[in-house]
Amino acid sequence: MGRGRSGRVARLSAGTALLVLTLGACSRAELEGNLGFGWPPGITEQAQRMRVLWTWSTVAALIVGVIVWTLIFWAAIVYRRRDSELPRQTKYNLPIEALYTVVPFLIVAVLFYYTVITQTYVTDLRPPPDTTVSVTAFKWNWQFNYNDRRDPRTDDFVYTVGSTTEIPVVVVPVNKNVRFVVNSIDVIHSFWVPDTLFKRDVFPAATKNQNNEFQLRPTVRGSYVGHCAELCGTYHSQMNFEMRVVTESEYQRYLNALATFGNGDLDRQAKALSAIGQPAQATTTYPFDTDRSQRAPSERQPGPQD
């Protein structure tokens, strides 16, 4: 009677613990949609592939955890010490030892296989790009060249560049393969849009890899903040940009507007964004203040909320 009651208590405790751990890792949105166990949703097809890998890796970990927890509780209850006599000892059990060796190896091998498959997909450059953007990083801002359109006045690629008064905005089309070719003109920077769940170091021209490029396929329209993710100097923390995901027609109109205003127009980014019905300024971040003069602690500086 006592053993049966103990077994029921152990099973109930194990089930409750598993339920709490499982539900605690999931948000309400995840329970209603795609299960991610805390993985951010992401806005690209590559991010979705990474979410699938994370989800099934977590499921595998939970299955292994349930088996281990069950064995621990079962051994602790069934073989608990009841008198001075020790339980029967088992050693040199070759089948069990082989099982303990082979099963973990198979689990690691399967996870490694799918990790390589996902990594290959995320970094794959074989699908032809629908558009190409050249990214140039410098202390402490960004320049975006659009390789699909040229300024008719100079025959150079149209581009936008950030300043201390304007956040640079890189505009890309939704549901299209966008190839980024990244480069730095001074130190190592890092191109990172958190919502894409992907970042790539940006090397100076003298040390960069010959093929320092990657490809994303955004699937959600919107505005997303981007950062430099490599410590690069005084204003590293404020070296931000914005990625604006728009429709294909808006993207083509944006490139046409940049070409119409020309690279010589200092306000071309704001004018081109306004021309396609987009906010003229970045909405996810704001320019940084480069004033380094001494001030009293009581001299509050105006912020973005002012």
CSV table of C-alpha atoms in Angstrom, one decimal, residues 34 40-51 121 130 172-178 180 193 195-197 215-224 243-248:
chain,number,residue,atom,x,y,z
A,34,ASN,CA,4.3,28.5,-33.6
A,40,PRO,CA,12.3,35.2,-30.8
A,41,PRO,CA,9.9,35.1,-33.8
A,42,GLY,CA,12.3,36.6,-36.4
A,43,ILE,CA,11.3,38.4,-39.6
A,44,THR,CA,13.2,36.3,-42.2
A,45,GLU,CA,12.9,32.8,-43.6
A,46,GLN,CA,16.4,32.1,-42.2
A,47,ALA,CA,15.2,33.1,-38.8
A,48,GLN,CA,12.3,30.6,-39.1
A,49,ARG,CA,14.6,27.8,-39.9
A,50,MET,CA,16.7,28.6,-36.8
A,51,ARG,CA,13.5,28.6,-34.7
A,121,TYR,CA,20.7,27.2,-45.3
A,130,ASP,CA,16.7,39.8,-56.2
A,172,VAL,CA,14.7,46.3,-48.6
A,173,PRO,CA,11.8,44.5,-50.4
A,174,VAL,CA,9.6,41.9,-48.6
A,175,ASN,CA,9.7,38.3,-49.7
A,176,LYS,CA,12.7,38.9,-51.9
A,177,ASN,CA,16.3,37.6,-51.6
A,178,VAL,CA,18.4,40.5,-50.4
A,180,PHE,CA,24.3,42.3,-48.3
A,193,VAL,CA,19.5,43.6,-37.0
A,195,ASP,CA,14.9,40.9,-35.6
A,196,THR,CA,16.7,38.9,-38.3
A,197,LEU,CA,18.5,36.8,-35.6
A,215,GLN,CA,21.7,36.9,-47.9
A,216,LEU,CA,18.3,37.4,-46.1
A,217,ARG,CA,14.7,37.0,-47.2
A,218,PRO,CA,12.5,39.3,-45.1
A,219,THR,CA,8.9,38.1,-44.7
A,220,VAL,CA,7.4,40.7,-42.4
A,221,ARG,CA,7.0,44.4,-43.4
A,222,GLY,CA,8.0,47.0,-40.9
A,223,SER,CA,10.8,49.1,-39.4
A,224,TYR,CA,13.6,47.4,-37.4
A,243,MET,CA,16.1,48.5,-41.8
A,244,ARG,CA,12.8,49.3,-43.5
A,245,VAL,CA,11.0,46.3,-45.1
A,246,VAL,CA,8.6,47.5,-47.8
A,247,THR,CA,6.7,46.0,-50.7
A,248,GLU,CA,8.5,45.3,-54.0
